Amino acid sequence: MSLSAAANSISESDFQNIGPAPRPPAAPSNSITPISGFNQTQPISSFNINNTNSNNIIEKKNYLKFNTIDKNTRAMNLSKRNGWVSYKDDGLLSFIWQKRFLVINDSYISLYKNDKMNDDPILQFALTNVISVSRTQLKQNCLEIIRITDRNSFPSSNNLSNSNSSNGNNNSNNSNLSSLDSSSKKSIYITTKNEHELHAWLDTLFTKCPLLSGVSSPTNFTHKVHVGFDPETGSFVGMPTNWEKLLKHSRITGEDWNNDSAAVIQVLQFYQEYNDLGISNNNNNNNNNNNQNSASNSASNSITSLNNNKSNRSSPSHIKSPINDYNNNQQPLPSIDSSKSSFQPVRHAPSPPNFKPQISVNTRNQGLPQQSPSMGKYQNVIQQQRSITPTSITNFHQQQQQPQQRMPVRNIVPQQYQMQQKPVSPINQYRSHHNMENPYSKGPVVAQSIIQNNDNASPIKPNQGIPTPVRLHPQRGAPLPPQQQAPGKPSVPSKSPGQINPSSAAAAALAMKQHMKQVTPTKQQPGPPNFPQPQRQAPKKPELDQKKDVGVRKQKKPSKPTMSNAEIMSKLKQVTFNLDPTPYFRMIEKAGQGASGSVYLAERQQIQSNNLEMIQSTNEEKAHIGDKVAIKQMILSKQPRKELIVNEILVMKDSRHKNIVNFLEAYLKTEDDLWVVMEFMEGGSLTDIIENSPANGETNSPLTEGQIAYIVRETCQGLKFLHDKHIIHRDIKSDNVLLDTRARVKITDFGFCAKLTDQRSKRATMVGTPYWMAPEVVKQREYDEKVDVWSLGIMSIEMLEGEPPYLNEDPLKALYLIATNGTPKLKHPESLSLEIKRFLSVCLCVDVRYRASTEELLHHTFFNMACEPSDLTSLLEWKN
Ligand SMILES: Nc1ncnc2c1ncn2[C@@H]1O[C@H](COP(=O)(O)OP(=O)(O)OP(=O)(O)O)[C@@H](O)[C@H]1O
């Protein structure tokens, strides 16, 4: 079996590393030169590979020691081998590669001009003269054969000839070989069509050349599996099968591999690992849902499951179909052909300018089947297999910005934003929307940013319907829609009764709208009292900076749940009123649908005196009858990540700022029914505003630079406020920025905030929404508040271009591009001011040291361009 075949047969967990492979026997040595790139791997001949090593390292001791039987058997099979190769020697014409017919019989290596072999060979030498065969980096699939030309110069040639049969230790021969002067050695180079052929030739050579096969046997040799890309076959070689499948369905190419194999492995590893865990979670969690969520570790199943969960960019990273949470109605999500549209988000076309939504308040939440400008996210899932629109979105690849020295924020020249437009990628055939599928949607969830000091807390217990392996994704189930909720619920006028039909694909899509947030376990860290302390920290991962050493770390073990449901409930009770708030509010209409619950516009109609006192102590502003508020209703039993809700409430409660959505109060109506009352933001999310901007089009920027400057400045102020408190938001994107009719801009969604402490000034957890994630997060390195600055930069690009970079790419490729490209390039830099380009360059600076802080950003001259609030009126009109 060739090495690549052996490598293919091993499991993913056995896969450790690209190179270094041992040198072939001609130069036995324990000092292994690391290799990089696919054409630098060094295949060995067909030695068996034990994959029993617990450290994921394929180890074969004494593997170079052929026993006689093996050798004879092999020799019989390989008595003669011939085939076309490219050849060149190290002589005068050494720059010319020629096509030759190579023949290896029992005595000679011969090269012929053609396969008839009727002419004399152009080169022939005895196998006994071959002293070394090794793979070289000269060319792809290339090996070097070194032979001695003057046997007389070789002092122990006779001994060497005999050594084959002796099968003994011949260290002396090795020293003899190395003592040969270069004039008595000659090299030829052979390249083959592909890896497989190369291995076959290597097998033959090592079997037949006596000086190769009889060399001493290294002991305790470690062979790390190597992976390469064979451009001839267009396939990865030596790759675990399930990874191969993932790669096949992604758009990661051999070129990507060559450019940064470590990054490919990183994203694969992350992707696969979380998918695998997620699937098992899914299975646990969703045992009625047999169709798309059946447990399997295969990549194809991962893909299918991902597709099934594919909805919009805010799509949940949930393992089970949220529709099941939604109404206990097991509804498989639309299945997508993974070979085609897998991972392909579909963006709905912008609304025609004269289109008026039928419902004034966030119509997307009023029901799904209804066409509305704001319904793109939900429509996506329904339409993703049918609404294929050619796109002219350029596939913009980027250069990494690595400033050598710190420059003043205002003066950084945005080189990466020089004009550059690439041709349309033919693969970007789907007009994509913001909405995306979370590549980690199957991720195991561990408490992300949490409330308590107990960092390992994971309040979810199996008996609560949550699988034991802790998931890395919030899996907030949506509550029942009002008309289906339990008696006693406020009756909410529905403009389109029955529109939210959980049995429909649309409802599935709707219910699936959740954040793609990723969490990994963290160590327990002490934190300030009463502050949500993020609970997880990614296990220290091997640095994969070197291409030469692309490793696969062991799969993370899910952290043990340490916080019970009762503990969470107890914390929740500390921040909520334990009473039925129904009499206090008049529900007006549904304003939005989140993953964890529905948001309603309501009017305060009664303030109970003792309750008022409590509310006033919570809020600076007086509560008045008639106040419009937003109420988010959540069914706790449907929330796999209750701790995130507690987290969110605590952060909101402690973060009163003009650019942060104001928490007013929360009610635990019953043990299962939570109402969170917030200030109402009539303008909806920035995503809605971008999508419905009258200027939104293929070439136009949805927002003007002045409008962008205004919105970004306001968001930045909110972020600075958080950062001053050492809170990282970790999910900044247009979905999480709300506007009101006075053009006030506020950050929302604090479920995944993390608190940095003196003990922990960096985080390492994979959190956020992939397309907005900073490279350091994707690479699972330590990070700090500056990840929010990166996301702010991406959000600015959303406002400029309608969507974040790479949205047209499949998530795996997007992750790869984020990890490797660095600062994204703009589609139309030529039409932008220097100010905004400078601004973006300091937000989207890969080197965190040179990325601006929010404090620095607030002094940026770009903000001088900010428009007046009244200049946003046109953007808010779509709601009317
Ligand atoms: N304070 C608010 N005022 C007005 N509309 C709001 C408010 N909060 C949320 N919404 C609307 O409700 C929708 C859902 O909000 P929510 O915060 O529940 O969404 P989410 O962040 O996607 O979900 P989740 O937080 O449950 O993961 C938003 O897209 C927005 O349109």
CSV table of N, CA, C and O and ligand atoms in Angstrom, one decimal, residues 314 318 361-362 364-365 377-378 474 476-477 513-515 517 591-601 629-632 634 639 645 648 652 661-662 678-685 688 731 733 735-736 738-739 748-752 879, ligand 1:
chain,number,residue,atom,x,y,z
A,314,SER,N,-27.9,35.3,9.6
A,314,SER,CA,-28.1,35.3,11.0
A,314,SER,C,-28.6,33.9,11.5
A,314,SER,O,-29.1,33.7,12.5
A,318,HIS,N,-27.3,26.4,15.1
A,318,HIS,CA,-28.0,25.3,15.9
A,318,HIS,C,-27.8,24.0,15.4
A,318,HIS,O,-27.7,23.8,14.2
A,361,VAL,N,-44.4,47.8,10.8
A,361,VAL,CA,-43.4,47.4,11.8
A,361,VAL,C,-42.7,46.1,11.4
A,361,VAL,O,-43.3,45.1,11.5
A,362,ASN,N,-41.5,46.3,10.9
A,362,ASN,CA,-40.7,45.1,10.7
A,362,ASN,C,-41.4,44.0,10.1
A,362,ASN,O,-41.7,42.9,10.7
A,364,ARG,N,-40.9,41.8,8.2
A,364,ARG,CA,-40.3,40.4,8.0
A,364,ARG,C,-40.8,39.5,9.2
A,364,ARG,O,-40.7,38.3,9.1
A,365,ASN,N,-41.2,40.2,10.2
A,365,ASN,CA,-41.5,39.3,11.4
A,365,ASN,C,-43.0,39.1,11.5
A,365,ASN,O,-43.5,38.4,12.3
A,377,LYS,N,-34.1,37.7,4.8
A,377,LYS,CA,-33.5,36.6,5.6
A,377,LYS,C,-34.2,35.3,5.6
A,377,LYS,O,-33.7,34.3,5.6
A,378,TYR,N,-35.5,35.5,5.7
A,378,TYR,CA,-36.4,34.3,5.8
A,378,TYR,C,-36.7,33.7,4.5
A,378,TYR,O,-36.8,32.5,4.3
A,474,PRO,N,-25.2,28.5,20.6
A,474,PRO,CA,-26.4,28.8,21.3
A,474,PRO,C,-27.5,28.1,20.5
A,474,PRO,O,-27.5,28.1,19.3
A,476,ARG,N,-30.9,28.6,21.1
A,476,ARG,CA,-32.1,29.1,21.7
A,476,ARG,C,-33.3,28.7,20.8
A,476,ARG,O,-33.4,29.0,19.7
A,477,GLY,N,-34.2,28.1,21.5
A,477,GLY,CA,-35.4,27.8,20.7
A,477,GLY,C,-36.3,28.9,20.7
A,477,GLY,O,-36.5,29.7,21.7
A,513,LYS,N,-33.6,31.6,12.4
A,513,LYS,CA,-32.8,32.8,12.4
A,513,LYS,C,-32.1,33.0,13.8
A,513,LYS,O,-32.7,33.4,14.7
A,514,GLN,N,-31.0,32.6,13.8
A,514,GLN,CA,-30.2,32.8,15.0
A,514,GLN,C,-28.8,33.1,14.7
A,514,GLN,O,-28.4,33.0,13.6
A,515,HIS,N,-28.1,33.4,15.7
A,515,HIS,CA,-26.8,33.8,15.5
A,515,HIS,C,-25.9,32.7,15.3
A,515,HIS,O,-26.0,31.6,15.9
A,517,LYS,N,-22.9,31.7,16.3
A,517,LYS,CA,-21.9,32.1,17.3
A,517,LYS,C,-21.3,30.8,17.8
A,517,LYS,O,-21.9,29.8,17.9
A,591,ALA,N,-42.7,42.7,16.5
A,591,ALA,CA,-41.7,43.6,15.9
A,591,ALA,C,-40.5,42.8,15.3
A,591,ALA,O,-39.8,43.3,14.5
A,592,GLY,N,-40.4,41.6,15.7
A,592,GLY,CA,-39.2,40.9,15.2
A,592,GLY,C,-39.2,39.5,15.8
A,592,GLY,O,-39.9,39.1,16.8
A,593,GLN,N,-38.4,38.6,15.2
A,593,GLN,CA,-38.3,37.3,15.6
A,593,GLN,C,-36.8,37.0,15.8
A,593,GLN,O,-36.1,37.1,14.8
A,594,GLY,N,-36.5,36.6,17.0
A,594,GLY,CA,-35.1,36.2,17.2
A,594,GLY,C,-35.0,34.7,17.4
A,594,GLY,O,-36.0,34.0,17.3
A,595,ALA,N,-33.9,34.3,17.6
A,595,ALA,CA,-33.7,32.8,17.7
A,595,ALA,C,-34.3,32.4,19.1
A,595,ALA,O,-34.8,31.3,19.2
A,596,SER,N,-34.1,33.2,20.0
A,596,SER,CA,-34.6,32.8,21.4
A,596,SER,C,-36.0,33.2,21.7
A,596,SER,O,-36.6,32.7,22.6
A,597,GLY,N,-36.5,34.1,20.9
A,597,GLY,CA,-37.9,34.5,21.2
A,597,GLY,C,-38.4,35.5,20.2
A,597,GLY,O,-37.7,36.0,19.3
A,598,SER,N,-39.6,35.9,20.4
A,598,SER,CA,-40.2,36.9,19.6
A,598,SER,C,-40.1,38.3,20.3
A,598,SER,O,-40.2,38.4,21.5
A,599,VAL,N,-40.0,39.3,19.5
A,599,VAL,CA,-40.0,40.6,20.0
A,599,VAL,C,-41.3,41.4,19.6
A,599,VAL,O,-41.7,41.3,18.5
A,600,TYR,N,-41.9,42.0,20.6
A,600,TYR,CA,-43.2,42.7,20.4
A,600,TYR,C,-43.1,44.2,20.7
A,600,TYR,O,-42.3,44.5,21.6
A,601,LEU,N,-43.7,44.9,19.9
A,601,LEU,CA,-43.9,46.3,20.3
A,601,LEU,C,-45.1,46.3,21.3
A,601,LEU,O,-46.2,45.8,21.0
A,629,VAL,N,-42.5,50.2,24.3
A,629,VAL,CA,-41.4,49.4,24.7
A,629,VAL,C,-41.3,48.2,23.7
A,629,VAL,O,-42.3,47.8,23.1
A,630,ALA,N,-40.1,47.6,23.7
A,630,ALA,CA,-40.0,46.3,23.0
A,630,ALA,C,-40.0,45.2,24.1
A,630,ALA,O,-39.3,45.3,25.1
A,631,ILE,N,-40.7,44.2,23.9
A,631,ILE,CA,-40.7,43.1,24.8
A,631,ILE,C,-40.3,41.8,24.1
A,631,ILE,O,-40.9,41.4,23.1
A,632,LYS,N,-39.3,41.2,24.6
A,632,LYS,CA,-38.8,40.0,24.0
A,632,LYS,C,-39.3,38.8,24.9
A,632,LYS,O,-39.0,38.8,26.1
A,634,MET,N,-39.5,34.9,25.8
A,634,MET,CA,-38.8,33.7,25.7
A,634,MET,C,-39.3,32.6,26.5
A,634,MET,O,-39.7,32.8,27.7
A,639,GLN,N,-34.9,27.0,25.7
A,639,GLN,CA,-33.6,27.7,25.5
A,639,GLN,C,-32.5,26.7,26.0
A,639,GLN,O,-32.3,26.5,27.1
A,645,ILE,N,-28.9,34.1,28.0
A,645,ILE,CA,-30.0,35.1,28.2
A,645,ILE,C,-29.6,35.8,29.5
A,645,ILE,O,-29.8,37.1,29.6
A,648,GLU,N,-27.0,38.2,28.7
A,648,GLU,CA,-27.5,39.3,28.0
A,648,GLU,C,-28.1,40.3,28.9
A,648,GLU,O,-27.9,41.6,28.9
A,652,MET,N,-26.8,44.1,29.6
A,652,MET,CA,-27.6,45.2,29.2
A,652,MET,C,-27.9,46.1,30.5
A,652,MET,O,-27.9,47.3,30.4
A,661,VAL,N,-28.7,49.5,23.5
A,661,VAL,CA,-30.1,49.4,23.7
A,661,VAL,C,-30.4,49.2,25.2
A,661,VAL,O,-29.9,48.4,25.9
A,662,ASN,N,-31.3,50.1,25.6
A,662,ASN,CA,-31.6,50.2,27.1
A,662,ASN,C,-32.4,49.1,27.6
A,662,ASN,O,-33.5,48.8,27.1
A,678,MET,N,-37.4,46.2,26.8
A,678,MET,CA,-36.3,47.1,26.4
A,678,MET,C,-36.9,48.3,25.7
A,678,MET,O,-38.1,48.4,25.4
A,679,GLU,N,-36.0,49.3,25.5
A,679,GLU,CA,-36.5,50.4,24.8
A,679,GLU,C,-36.8,50.0,23.3
A,679,GLU,O,-36.1,49.1,22.8
A,680,PHE,N,-37.8,50.6,22.7
A,680,PHE,CA,-38.2,50.2,21.4
A,680,PHE,C,-37.4,51.0,20.4
A,680,PHE,O,-37.3,52.2,20.4
A,681,MET,N,-36.8,50.3,19.4
A,681,MET,CA,-36.1,50.9,18.3
A,681,MET,C,-36.9,50.7,17.0
A,681,MET,O,-36.8,49.7,16.4
A,682,GLU,N,-37.6,51.8,16.7
A,682,GLU,CA,-38.6,51.6,15.6
A,682,GLU,C,-37.9,51.4,14.2
A,682,GLU,O,-38.5,50.8,13.3
A,683,GLY,N,-36.7,51.9,14.1
A,683,GLY,CA,-36.0,51.8,12.8
A,683,GLY,C,-35.6,50.4,12.4
A,683,GLY,O,-35.3,50.2,11.2
A,684,GLY,N,-35.6,49.5,13.3
A,684,GLY,CA,-35.2,48.1,13.0
A,684,GLY,C,-33.6,48.0,13.0
A,684,GLY,O,-32.9,48.9,13.4
A,685,SER,N,-33.2,46.9,12.4
A,685,SER,CA,-31.8,46.7,12.4
A,685,SER,C,-31.1,47.4,11.3
A,685,SER,O,-31.7,47.7,10.2
A,688,ASP,N,-31.6,45.6,8.0
A,688,ASP,CA,-32.9,46.0,7.3
A,688,ASP,C,-32.7,47.3,6.6
A,688,ASP,O,-33.1,47.5,5.4
A,731,ASP,N,-19.9,40.1,18.7
A,731,ASP,CA,-20.8,39.7,17.6
A,731,ASP,C,-21.3,41.0,16.9
A,731,ASP,O,-22.5,41.2,16.6
A,733,LYS,N,-22.2,43.3,14.1
A,733,LYS,CA,-22.5,43.2,12.7
A,733,LYS,C,-23.8,44.0,12.5
A,733,LYS,O,-24.4,44.4,13.5
A,735,ASP,N,-26.8,43.2,11.9
A,735,ASP,CA,-28.0,42.7,12.6
A,735,ASP,C,-28.1,43.1,14.0
A,735,ASP,O,-29.2,43.2,14.6
A,736,ASN,N,-27.0,43.4,14.6
A,736,ASN,CA,-27.0,43.7,16.0
A,736,ASN,C,-26.8,45.2,16.3
A,736,ASN,O,-26.4,45.6,17.4
A,738,LEU,N,-29.3,48.5,16.1
A,738,LEU,CA,-30.6,49.0,15.8
A,738,LEU,C,-30.7,50.5,15.8
A,738,LEU,O,-29.9,51.2,16.4
A,739,LEU,N,-31.7,51.0,15.0
A,739,LEU,CA,-31.9,52.4,14.9
A,739,LEU,C,-33.3,52.7,15.3
A,739,LEU,O,-34.2,51.9,15.2
A,748,THR,N,-27.1,46.0,20.2
A,748,THR,CA,-27.9,45.1,20.9
A,748,THR,C,-27.2,43.7,20.9
A,748,THR,O,-26.1,43.5,20.3
A,749,ASP,N,-27.9,42.8,21.5
A,749,ASP,CA,-27.5,41.4,21.5
A,749,ASP,C,-26.1,41.2,22.2
A,749,ASP,O,-25.1,41.1,21.6
A,750,PHE,N,-26.3,41.0,23.5
A,750,PHE,CA,-25.1,40.9,24.4
A,750,PHE,C,-24.8,39.5,24.9
A,750,PHE,O,-24.1,39.3,25.8
A,751,GLY,N,-25.5,38.6,24.3
A,751,GLY,CA,-25.4,37.2,24.8
A,751,GLY,C,-24.0,36.7,24.8
A,751,GLY,O,-23.7,35.8,25.6
A,752,PHE,N,-23.2,37.2,23.9
A,752,PHE,CA,-21.9,36.6,23.7
A,752,PHE,C,-20.8,37.5,24.2
A,752,PHE,O,-19.6,37.3,23.8
A,879,LYS,N,-39.8,51.9,6.6
A,879,LYS,CA,-40.7,51.3,7.7
A,879,LYS,C,-42.1,51.9,7.6
A,879,LYS,O,-43.0,51.4,8.2
B,1,LIG,N1,-35.3,46.8,21.2
B,1,LIG,C1,-35.9,46.5,20.0
B,1,LIG,N2,-36.7,47.4,19.4
B,1,LIG,C2,-37.2,47.1,18.2
B,1,LIG,N3,-37.0,46.0,17.5
B,1,LIG,C3,-36.2,45.1,18.1
B,1,LIG,C4,-35.6,45.3,19.4
B,1,LIG,N4,-34.9,44.2,19.7
B,1,LIG,C5,-35.1,43.4,18.7
B,1,LIG,N5,-35.9,43.9,17.7
B,1,LIG,C6,-36.3,43.2,16.5
B,1,LIG,O1,-36.5,41.9,16.7
B,1,LIG,C7,-35.6,41.1,15.9
B,1,LIG,C8,-35.1,39.9,16.7
B,1,LIG,O2,-34.3,40.4,17.8
B,1,LIG,P1,-33.5,39.5,18.7
B,1,LIG,O3,-32.6,40.3,19.5
B,1,LIG,O4,-34.4,38.5,19.4
B,1,LIG,O5,-32.8,38.7,17.5
B,1,LIG,P2,-31.5,37.9,17.5
B,1,LIG,O6,-30.4,38.6,18.1
B,1,LIG,O7,-31.4,37.4,16.1
B,1,LIG,O8,-31.9,36.7,18.3
B,1,LIG,P3,-31.4,36.1,19.6
B,1,LIG,O9,-30.9,37.3,20.4
B,1,LIG,O10,-32.6,35.5,20.2
B,1,LIG,O11,-30.3,35.2,19.2
B,1,LIG,C9,-34.5,42.0,15.5
B,1,LIG,O12,-34.0,41.7,14.2
B,1,LIG,C10,-35.2,43.4,15.5
B,1,LIG,O13,-35.8,43.6,14.2
